Amino acid sequence: MAFALRTIEPTRFGSGWLSGVLSAAFGLVGLGAVLCFLFPEALTTPEARALYPLPSIRGLLHLVLVASFVLGALSLSLRRNKALGTIGVGATLLAALLGGSQIEVERELERGPFLGLDWFLLNLIVYSLVFVPLERLFARLPDQGVFRRGWRTDLAYFFVSSLFVQVLTILTMKPAMVFFDWAVNAQVQAWVRQWPAAAQFVALLAVADFTQYWVHRAFHAIPLLWRFHAVHHSADQMDWLAGSRLHLVDIAVTRGLTYVPIYVLGFADGPLFAYLVVVSVQATFIHANVDFDFGPVKWLLATPQFHHWHHAAEAEAVDKNFAVHLPLLDAVFGTMYLPSRWPSAYGIGEGARPPSGWVRQFVWPLRRR
Ligand SMILES: [Zn+2]
Ligand SMILES: [Zn+2]
């Protein structure tokens, strides 16, 4: 018998690894969901609460907890290293002790400060259901597994950014409202809102990516800002989760400035919502470990190959491909680099490299050198 968080045994089918991973994942997600039921006011997103189909969620939660327990027991019996099975079974038992899928929910919740634990769980479930199979089926680097180097660090980023969704939303919207209220013109906004939704969406994408392009370029060019953005470039393996590796200062400054023209122009809610969905999906997708060849579309929209070159360690690719949506911006401003091959290595080629781990990367840019 052994207990190690490092993988010390084979991971092939029948070794108890897959059952252990699934048990731990299901157990922790189930425990997180039970905590959301237990502390809805503190841990769930007010806008989302009203939309949850609670009976279905309870049914699904029940299945997840049962599956975690059974898979955990299977892993414990197949595998000498008991870590995964113990985490899965332990989390499931704790979830059951707290009330399991039948836990009562308080009514009459008030709107106050909250952590988006539900937001994290939903994003984790949806994104991993889409991207894990996609990367297994169309991997550019098939030998790079789901649990590649640095995945824990990136999951921590994913966790923290989702948990603090409220704070990050305020940090995105407030600066524009406070400092750029003078630029708002009711006639201009009314005119913009008259456009067809599709035209507003395209304009919004172009305006947002134009701003993002220059903010991103500044993060590369100004040493003080680069310290924060170097964290994003410290990933030396690329997949969908690596896109989450962003320092909170990087997120707040980039989103806060990108939101300014969106706020001033006053786009309608529909196009704005569509943009928010597209930016979060595309920003994730362009990091993914997939070898899709988009043909001529790659000159029109940012693709994994385009953004992988932004992360390349090769000297000729440094400070290239800043756009998140429209490569045209890089073509116009002279920073396009898109050969038909893929980078041979990722990460920071020259200069100081941030340490590993979320906490150390958080304080690294703030320290005097
Ligand atoms: Zn960058
Ligand atoms: Zn990136």
CSV table of C-alpha atoms and ligand atoms in Angstrom, one decimal:
chain,number,residue,atom,x,y,z
A,1,MET,CA,0.0,0.0,0.0
A,2,ALA,CA,1.2,3.5,-0.8
A,3,PHE,CA,-0.1,7.1,-0.7
A,4,ALA,CA,1.5,9.5,-3.1
A,5,LEU,CA,0.1,12.5,-5.0
A,6,ARG,CA,2.7,11.9,-7.6
A,7,THR,CA,1.9,9.2,-10.2
A,8,ILE,CA,4.1,6.3,-9.2
A,9,GLU,CA,2.4,3.4,-11.0
A,10,PRO,CA,1.3,2.7,-14.6
A,11,THR,CA,-1.7,4.6,-15.9
A,12,ARG,CA,-3.0,2.1,-18.5
A,13,PHE,CA,-6.6,0.8,-18.4
A,14,GLY,CA,-7.1,-1.7,-15.6
A,15,SER,CA,-4.5,-0.2,-13.3
A,16,GLY,CA,-7.0,1.7,-11.3
A,17,TRP,CA,-5.7,5.1,-12.5
A,18,LEU,CA,-8.6,6.2,-14.7
A,19,SER,CA,-11.1,5.1,-12.1
A,20,GLY,CA,-9.1,6.9,-9.4
A,21,VAL,CA,-8.9,10.1,-11.4
A,22,LEU,CA,-12.7,10.0,-12.2
A,23,SER,CA,-13.5,9.2,-8.6
A,24,ALA,CA,-11.4,12.1,-7.3
A,25,ALA,CA,-12.9,14.5,-9.9
A,26,PHE,CA,-16.5,13.4,-9.3
A,27,GLY,CA,-16.0,13.4,-5.5
A,28,LEU,CA,-14.5,16.9,-5.4
A,29,VAL,CA,-17.1,18.4,-7.9
A,30,GLY,CA,-19.9,16.7,-5.9
A,31,LEU,CA,-18.5,18.0,-2.6
A,32,GLY,CA,-18.3,21.5,-4.2
A,33,ALA,CA,-21.9,21.3,-5.3
A,34,VAL,CA,-23.1,20.2,-1.8
A,35,LEU,CA,-21.2,23.2,-0.4
A,36,CYS,CA,-23.1,25.5,-2.9
A,37,PHE,CA,-26.4,24.0,-1.6
A,38,LEU,CA,-25.2,24.5,2.0
A,39,PHE,CA,-23.9,28.1,1.6
A,40,PRO,CA,-25.8,29.5,-1.4
A,41,GLU,CA,-25.6,33.1,-0.3
A,42,ALA,CA,-21.8,33.0,0.0
A,43,LEU,CA,-20.8,30.6,-2.8
A,44,THR,CA,-23.2,31.0,-5.7
A,45,THR,CA,-23.7,33.6,-8.4
A,46,PRO,CA,-26.9,35.6,-7.8
A,47,GLU,CA,-27.7,35.9,-11.6
A,48,ALA,CA,-27.3,32.1,-12.0
A,49,ARG,CA,-29.3,31.0,-8.9
A,50,ALA,CA,-32.7,31.7,-10.3
A,51,LEU,CA,-31.9,29.7,-13.4
A,52,TYR,CA,-30.9,26.4,-11.8
A,53,PRO,CA,-33.2,23.4,-12.4
A,54,LEU,CA,-32.8,22.2,-8.8
A,55,PRO,CA,-34.6,18.8,-9.1
A,56,SER,CA,-32.4,17.8,-12.1
A,57,ILE,CA,-29.2,19.1,-10.4
A,58,ARG,CA,-30.1,17.0,-7.3
A,59,GLY,CA,-30.6,13.9,-9.5
A,60,LEU,CA,-27.3,14.4,-11.3
A,61,LEU,CA,-25.5,15.1,-8.1
A,62,HIS,CA,-26.8,11.9,-6.6
A,63,LEU,CA,-25.4,10.0,-9.7
A,64,VAL,CA,-22.1,11.8,-9.5
A,65,LEU,CA,-21.6,10.9,-5.8
A,66,VAL,CA,-22.6,7.2,-6.3
A,67,ALA,CA,-20.2,7.0,-9.3
A,68,SER,CA,-17.4,8.6,-7.3
A,69,PHE,CA,-17.9,6.1,-4.5
A,70,VAL,CA,-18.0,3.0,-6.8
A,71,LEU,CA,-15.0,4.2,-8.9
A,72,GLY,CA,-13.1,5.1,-5.8
A,73,ALA,CA,-13.6,1.6,-4.3
A,74,LEU,CA,-12.5,0.1,-7.7
A,75,SER,CA,-9.4,2.2,-7.7
A,76,LEU,CA,-8.6,1.4,-4.1
A,77,SER,CA,-8.8,-2.4,-4.9
A,78,LEU,CA,-6.8,-2.2,-8.2
A,79,ARG,CA,-4.1,0.2,-7.2
A,80,ARG,CA,-1.3,0.1,-4.7
A,81,ASN,CA,-1.2,3.9,-4.4
A,82,LYS,CA,-4.4,4.7,-2.6
A,83,ALA,CA,-4.2,8.5,-3.0
A,84,LEU,CA,-6.8,9.0,-5.8
A,85,GLY,CA,-9.3,6.5,-4.4
A,86,THR,CA,-9.0,8.0,-0.9
A,87,ILE,CA,-9.6,11.5,-2.2
A,88,GLY,CA,-12.6,10.3,-4.2
A,89,VAL,CA,-14.2,8.2,-1.5
A,90,GLY,CA,-13.3,10.8,1.2
A,91,ALA,CA,-14.9,13.7,-0.7
A,92,THR,CA,-18.0,11.6,-1.4
A,93,LEU,CA,-18.4,10.6,2.3
A,94,LEU,CA,-17.9,14.2,3.4
A,95,ALA,CA,-20.5,15.3,0.8
A,96,ALA,CA,-22.9,12.6,2.1
A,97,LEU,CA,-22.3,13.6,5.8
A,98,LEU,CA,-23.2,17.2,4.9
A,99,GLY,CA,-26.5,16.2,3.5
A,100,GLY,CA,-25.7,14.8,0.0
A,101,SER,CA,-28.0,15.5,-2.9
A,102,GLN,CA,-31.0,15.9,-0.5
A,103,ILE,CA,-29.6,18.9,1.4
A,104,GLU,CA,-32.1,21.7,2.1
A,105,VAL,CA,-31.7,25.1,0.6
A,106,GLU,CA,-32.5,28.3,2.4
A,107,ARG,CA,-34.9,30.6,0.7
A,108,GLU,CA,-35.0,34.4,0.6
A,109,LEU,CA,-31.3,35.0,-0.3
A,110,GLU,CA,-30.0,38.5,-0.3
A,111,ARG,CA,-27.5,40.0,-2.8
A,112,GLY,CA,-24.2,40.6,-1.2
A,113,PRO,CA,-20.5,39.7,-1.7
A,114,PHE,CA,-20.2,36.1,-2.9
A,115,LEU,CA,-17.6,33.6,-4.3
A,116,GLY,CA,-18.5,31.9,-7.6
A,117,LEU,CA,-18.0,28.3,-6.5
A,118,ASP,CA,-20.9,27.4,-8.7
A,119,TRP,CA,-19.4,29.4,-11.6
A,120,PHE,CA,-16.1,27.4,-11.2
A,121,LEU,CA,-17.9,24.0,-11.1
A,122,LEU,CA,-20.0,24.9,-14.2
A,123,ASN,CA,-17.1,26.1,-16.2
A,124,LEU,CA,-14.9,23.2,-15.2
A,125,ILE,CA,-17.6,20.7,-16.2
A,126,VAL,CA,-18.5,22.3,-19.5
A,127,TYR,CA,-15.0,23.2,-20.6
A,128,SER,CA,-13.5,19.8,-19.6
A,129,LEU,CA,-16.4,17.9,-21.3
A,130,VAL,CA,-15.6,19.8,-24.5
A,131,PHE,CA,-11.9,20.2,-24.5
A,132,VAL,CA,-10.5,17.0,-23.0
A,133,PRO,CA,-12.1,14.7,-25.7
A,134,LEU,CA,-11.2,17.3,-28.4
A,135,GLU,CA,-7.6,17.3,-27.3
A,136,ARG,CA,-7.5,13.5,-27.0
A,137,LEU,CA,-9.0,13.1,-30.5
A,138,PHE,CA,-7.1,15.8,-32.4
A,139,ALA,CA,-4.0,16.3,-30.3
A,140,ARG,CA,-1.1,18.2,-31.9
A,141,LEU,CA,1.2,16.6,-29.3
A,142,PRO,CA,-0.5,13.2,-28.5
A,143,ASP,CA,2.1,12.3,-25.9
A,144,GLN,CA,1.1,15.3,-23.8
A,145,GLY,CA,-1.5,14.0,-21.4
A,146,VAL,CA,-4.3,15.8,-19.6
A,147,PHE,CA,-2.2,16.0,-16.4
A,148,ARG,CA,0.9,17.6,-18.1
A,149,ARG,CA,3.5,19.7,-16.4
A,150,GLY,CA,2.0,22.6,-14.5
A,151,TRP,CA,-1.6,21.5,-14.7
A,152,ARG,CA,-2.2,22.0,-11.0
A,153,THR,CA,-0.9,25.6,-11.3
A,154,ASP,CA,-3.3,26.3,-14.2
A,155,LEU,CA,-6.2,24.7,-12.4
A,156,ALA,CA,-5.5,27.0,-9.5
A,157,TYR,CA,-5.7,30.0,-11.9
A,158,PHE,CA,-9.0,28.6,-13.3
A,159,PHE,CA,-10.3,28.1,-9.7
A,160,VAL,CA,-9.3,31.6,-8.4
A,161,SER,CA,-10.5,33.5,-11.5
A,162,SER,CA,-13.9,31.8,-11.4
A,163,LEU,CA,-14.2,32.1,-7.6
A,164,PHE,CA,-13.6,35.9,-7.7
A,165,VAL,CA,-15.9,36.4,-10.7
A,166,GLN,CA,-17.7,39.2,-8.7
A,167,VAL,CA,-14.6,41.1,-7.9
A,168,LEU,CA,-13.2,40.8,-11.4
A,169,THR,CA,-16.5,41.9,-12.9
A,170,ILE,CA,-16.4,45.0,-10.7
A,171,LEU,CA,-12.8,45.7,-11.6
A,172,THR,CA,-13.7,45.4,-15.3
A,173,MET,CA,-16.6,47.7,-15.3
A,174,LYS,CA,-16.0,50.3,-12.6
A,175,PRO,CA,-12.9,52.1,-14.0
A,176,ALA,CA,-14.8,52.8,-17.3
A,177,MET,CA,-17.8,54.1,-15.4
A,178,VAL,CA,-15.8,56.3,-13.1
A,179,PHE,CA,-13.2,57.7,-15.5
A,180,PHE,CA,-14.9,57.7,-18.8
A,181,ASP,CA,-18.4,58.9,-18.0
A,182,TRP,CA,-17.5,62.2,-19.7
A,183,ALA,CA,-17.1,60.4,-23.0
A,184,VAL,CA,-20.6,59.0,-23.0
A,185,ASN,CA,-22.9,60.6,-25.6
A,186,ALA,CA,-26.5,59.6,-25.5
A,187,GLN,CA,-27.0,60.2,-29.3
A,188,VAL,CA,-24.0,58.1,-30.2
A,189,GLN,CA,-25.2,55.3,-28.0
A,190,ALA,CA,-28.7,55.4,-29.5
A,191,TRP,CA,-27.3,55.4,-33.0
A,192,VAL,CA,-25.1,52.3,-32.2
A,193,ARG,CA,-28.0,50.5,-30.7
A,194,GLN,CA,-30.0,51.0,-33.9
A,195,TRP,CA,-27.6,48.8,-35.9
A,196,PRO,CA,-28.5,45.2,-36.5
A,197,ALA,CA,-27.3,42.9,-33.7
A,198,ALA,CA,-24.8,41.2,-36.1
A,199,ALA,CA,-23.3,44.5,-37.1
A,200,GLN,CA,-23.0,45.5,-33.4
A,201,PHE,CA,-21.4,42.2,-32.6
A,202,VAL,CA,-18.7,42.5,-35.4
A,203,ALA,CA,-18.0,46.2,-34.4
A,204,LEU,CA,-17.7,45.2,-30.7
A,205,LEU,CA,-15.3,42.4,-31.5
A,206,ALA,CA,-13.2,44.7,-33.6
A,207,VAL,CA,-13.2,47.6,-31.1
A,208,ALA,CA,-12.5,45.2,-28.2
A,209,ASP,CA,-9.7,43.4,-30.0
A,210,PHE,CA,-8.1,46.6,-31.2
A,211,THR,CA,-7.9,47.8,-27.6
A,212,GLN,CA,-6.8,44.4,-26.3
A,213,TYR,CA,-4.1,44.4,-29.0
A,214,TRP,CA,-2.5,47.6,-27.8
A,215,VAL,CA,-2.9,46.7,-24.1
A,216,HIS,CA,-1.3,43.3,-24.8
A,217,ARG,CA,1.5,44.9,-26.7
A,218,ALA,CA,2.1,47.3,-23.8
A,219,PHE,CA,2.3,44.3,-21.4
A,220,HIS,CA,5.1,43.0,-23.6
A,221,ALA,CA,7.0,46.2,-24.2
A,222,ILE,CA,6.9,47.8,-20.7
A,223,PRO,CA,9.2,46.0,-18.2
A,224,LEU,CA,7.0,46.7,-15.2
A,225,LEU,CA,3.9,45.3,-17.0
A,226,TRP,CA,5.9,42.4,-18.6
A,227,ARG,CA,6.6,41.0,-15.1
A,228,PHE,CA,2.8,40.4,-14.7
A,229,HIS,CA,2.3,39.1,-18.2
A,230,ALA,CA,5.4,36.9,-18.1
A,231,VAL,CA,3.3,34.6,-15.8
A,232,HIS,CA,1.0,33.9,-18.8
A,233,HIS,CA,4.0,33.1,-21.0
A,234,SER,CA,5.6,30.8,-18.3
A,235,ALA,CA,3.6,27.8,-19.4
A,236,ASP,CA,5.9,25.5,-21.4
A,237,GLN,CA,3.1,23.2,-22.5
A,238,MET,CA,0.0,24.4,-24.2
A,239,ASP,CA,-3.5,23.2,-23.8
A,240,TRP,CA,-7.0,24.6,-23.1
A,241,LEU,CA,-6.2,25.0,-19.4
A,242,ALA,CA,-3.0,26.9,-20.0
A,243,GLY,CA,-5.0,29.9,-21.2
A,244,SER,CA,-6.2,30.4,-17.6
A,245,ARG,CA,-2.7,31.2,-16.4
A,246,LEU,CA,-3.1,35.0,-16.0
A,247,HIS,CA,-2.0,37.2,-13.1
A,248,LEU,CA,-5.0,38.9,-11.5
A,249,VAL,CA,-3.4,42.3,-12.3
A,250,ASP,CA,-3.1,41.3,-16.0
A,251,ILE,CA,-6.8,40.3,-16.0
A,252,ALA,CA,-8.0,43.4,-14.3
A,253,VAL,CA,-5.9,45.9,-16.4
A,254,THR,CA,-6.6,44.2,-19.7
A,255,ARG,CA,-10.3,43.7,-19.1
A,256,GLY,CA,-10.7,47.1,-17.5
A,257,LEU,CA,-9.2,49.0,-20.5
A,258,THR,CA,-10.8,46.7,-23.1
A,259,TYR,CA,-14.2,47.5,-21.6
A,260,VAL,CA,-13.8,51.3,-21.9
A,261,PRO,CA,-14.8,51.7,-25.6
A,262,ILE,CA,-17.5,49.0,-25.1
A,263,TYR,CA,-18.9,51.1,-22.3
A,264,VAL,CA,-18.6,54.4,-24.1
A,265,LEU,CA,-20.2,53.2,-27.3
A,266,GLY,CA,-23.0,51.5,-25.4
A,267,PHE,CA,-23.7,48.3,-27.3
A,268,ALA,CA,-27.0,46.5,-26.7
A,269,ASP,CA,-27.1,43.6,-24.2
A,270,GLY,CA,-27.5,40.9,-26.9
A,271,PRO,CA,-24.3,41.6,-28.9
A,272,LEU,CA,-22.4,42.2,-25.6
A,273,PHE,CA,-23.5,38.9,-24.2
A,274,ALA,CA,-22.6,37.1,-27.5
A,275,TYR,CA,-19.1,38.8,-27.3
A,276,LEU,CA,-18.6,37.6,-23.7
A,277,VAL,CA,-19.3,34.0,-24.7
A,278,VAL,CA,-17.1,34.2,-27.9
A,279,VAL,CA,-14.2,35.8,-26.0
A,280,SER,CA,-14.1,33.2,-23.3
A,281,VAL,CA,-14.5,30.3,-25.7
A,282,GLN,CA,-12.0,31.6,-28.3
A,283,ALA,CA,-9.4,32.6,-25.6
A,284,THR,CA,-9.6,29.1,-24.3
A,285,PHE,CA,-9.6,27.4,-27.7
A,286,ILE,CA,-6.5,29.2,-29.1
A,287,HIS,CA,-4.4,27.6,-26.3
A,288,ALA,CA,-5.7,24.1,-26.9
A,289,ASN,CA,-3.4,21.2,-27.9
A,290,VAL,CA,-5.2,20.6,-31.2
A,291,ASP,CA,-3.7,20.4,-34.7
A,292,PHE,CA,-6.7,21.8,-36.7
A,293,ASP,CA,-5.8,23.3,-40.0
A,294,PHE,CA,-8.3,26.1,-40.7
A,295,GLY,CA,-7.1,26.8,-44.2
A,296,PRO,CA,-7.6,30.5,-45.3
A,297,VAL,CA,-9.8,31.1,-42.2
A,298,LYS,CA,-6.5,31.3,-40.1
A,299,TRP,CA,-5.9,34.7,-41.7
A,300,LEU,CA,-9.3,35.9,-40.6
A,301,LEU,CA,-9.7,34.5,-37.1
A,302,ALA,CA,-7.2,33.7,-34.3
A,303,THR,CA,-6.6,29.9,-34.2
A,304,PRO,CA,-4.6,27.7,-32.0
A,305,GLN,CA,-1.7,27.7,-34.5
A,306,PHE,CA,-1.7,31.6,-34.5
A,307,HIS,CA,-1.7,31.9,-30.7
A,308,HIS,CA,0.7,29.0,-30.1
A,309,TRP,CA,3.2,31.1,-32.1
A,310,HIS,CA,2.6,33.9,-29.6
A,311,HIS,CA,3.7,31.5,-26.9
A,312,ALA,CA,6.7,30.1,-28.9
A,313,ALA,CA,10.1,30.1,-27.3
A,314,GLU,CA,11.8,30.7,-30.7
A,315,ALA,CA,13.4,34.1,-31.2
A,316,GLU,CA,11.7,34.9,-34.5
A,317,ALA,CA,8.3,34.6,-32.8
A,318,VAL,CA,8.9,36.9,-29.8
A,319,ASP,CA,6.4,39.8,-29.6
A,320,LYS,CA,4.2,38.5,-32.4
A,321,ASN,CA,0.5,37.7,-32.8
A,322,PHE,CA,-1.1,39.9,-30.1
A,323,ALA,CA,-4.7,39.6,-31.3
A,324,VAL,CA,-7.2,37.3,-29.6
A,325,HIS,CA,-9.8,37.4,-32.4
A,326,LEU,CA,-8.6,39.2,-35.5
A,327,PRO,CA,-5.1,38.4,-37.0
A,328,LEU,CA,-5.7,41.4,-39.3
A,329,LEU,CA,-4.6,43.7,-36.4
A,330,ASP,CA,-1.2,42.0,-36.4
A,331,ALA,CA,-1.0,42.2,-40.1
A,332,VAL,CA,-1.8,45.9,-40.1
A,333,PHE,CA,0.6,46.8,-37.2
A,334,GLY,CA,3.4,44.6,-38.4
A,335,THR,CA,3.4,41.9,-35.8
A,336,MET,CA,2.1,38.9,-37.7
A,337,TYR,CA,4.0,35.6,-37.7
A,338,LEU,CA,2.3,32.6,-39.0
A,339,PRO,CA,4.4,30.0,-40.9
A,340,SER,CA,2.7,26.7,-41.8
A,341,ARG,CA,4.7,24.7,-39.2
A,342,TRP,CA,4.1,24.8,-35.4
A,343,PRO,CA,6.5,26.0,-32.7
A,344,SER,CA,9.1,23.6,-31.5
A,345,ALA,CA,9.0,24.8,-27.9
A,346,TYR,CA,6.8,27.1,-25.7
A,347,GLY,CA,7.6,29.5,-22.9
A,348,ILE,CA,10.0,32.4,-22.2
A,349,GLY,CA,13.0,32.1,-24.4
A,350,GLU,CA,15.2,34.8,-22.8
A,351,GLY,CA,15.0,36.8,-19.5
A,352,ALA,CA,13.7,36.0,-16.0
A,353,ARG,CA,11.2,33.2,-15.7
A,354,PRO,CA,8.5,33.2,-13.0
A,355,PRO,CA,8.7,30.4,-10.5
A,356,SER,CA,6.0,27.6,-10.5
A,357,GLY,CA,2.8,27.6,-8.5
A,358,TRP,CA,0.0,30.1,-8.1
A,359,VAL,CA,1.1,31.8,-4.9
A,360,ARG,CA,4.7,32.2,-5.9
A,361,GLN,CA,3.6,33.5,-9.3
A,362,PHE,CA,1.2,35.9,-7.6
A,363,VAL,CA,3.9,37.6,-5.5
A,364,TRP,CA,6.8,37.3,-8.1
A,365,PRO,CA,5.9,40.5,-10.1
A,366,LEU,CA,5.4,42.5,-7.0
A,367,ARG,CA,8.8,41.8,-5.5
A,368,ARG,CA,11.7,44.2,-5.8
A,369,ARG,CA,14.6,43.0,-7.8
B,1,ZN,ZN,1.4,37.8,-24.5
B,2,ZN,ZN,-2.0,32.9,-24.4
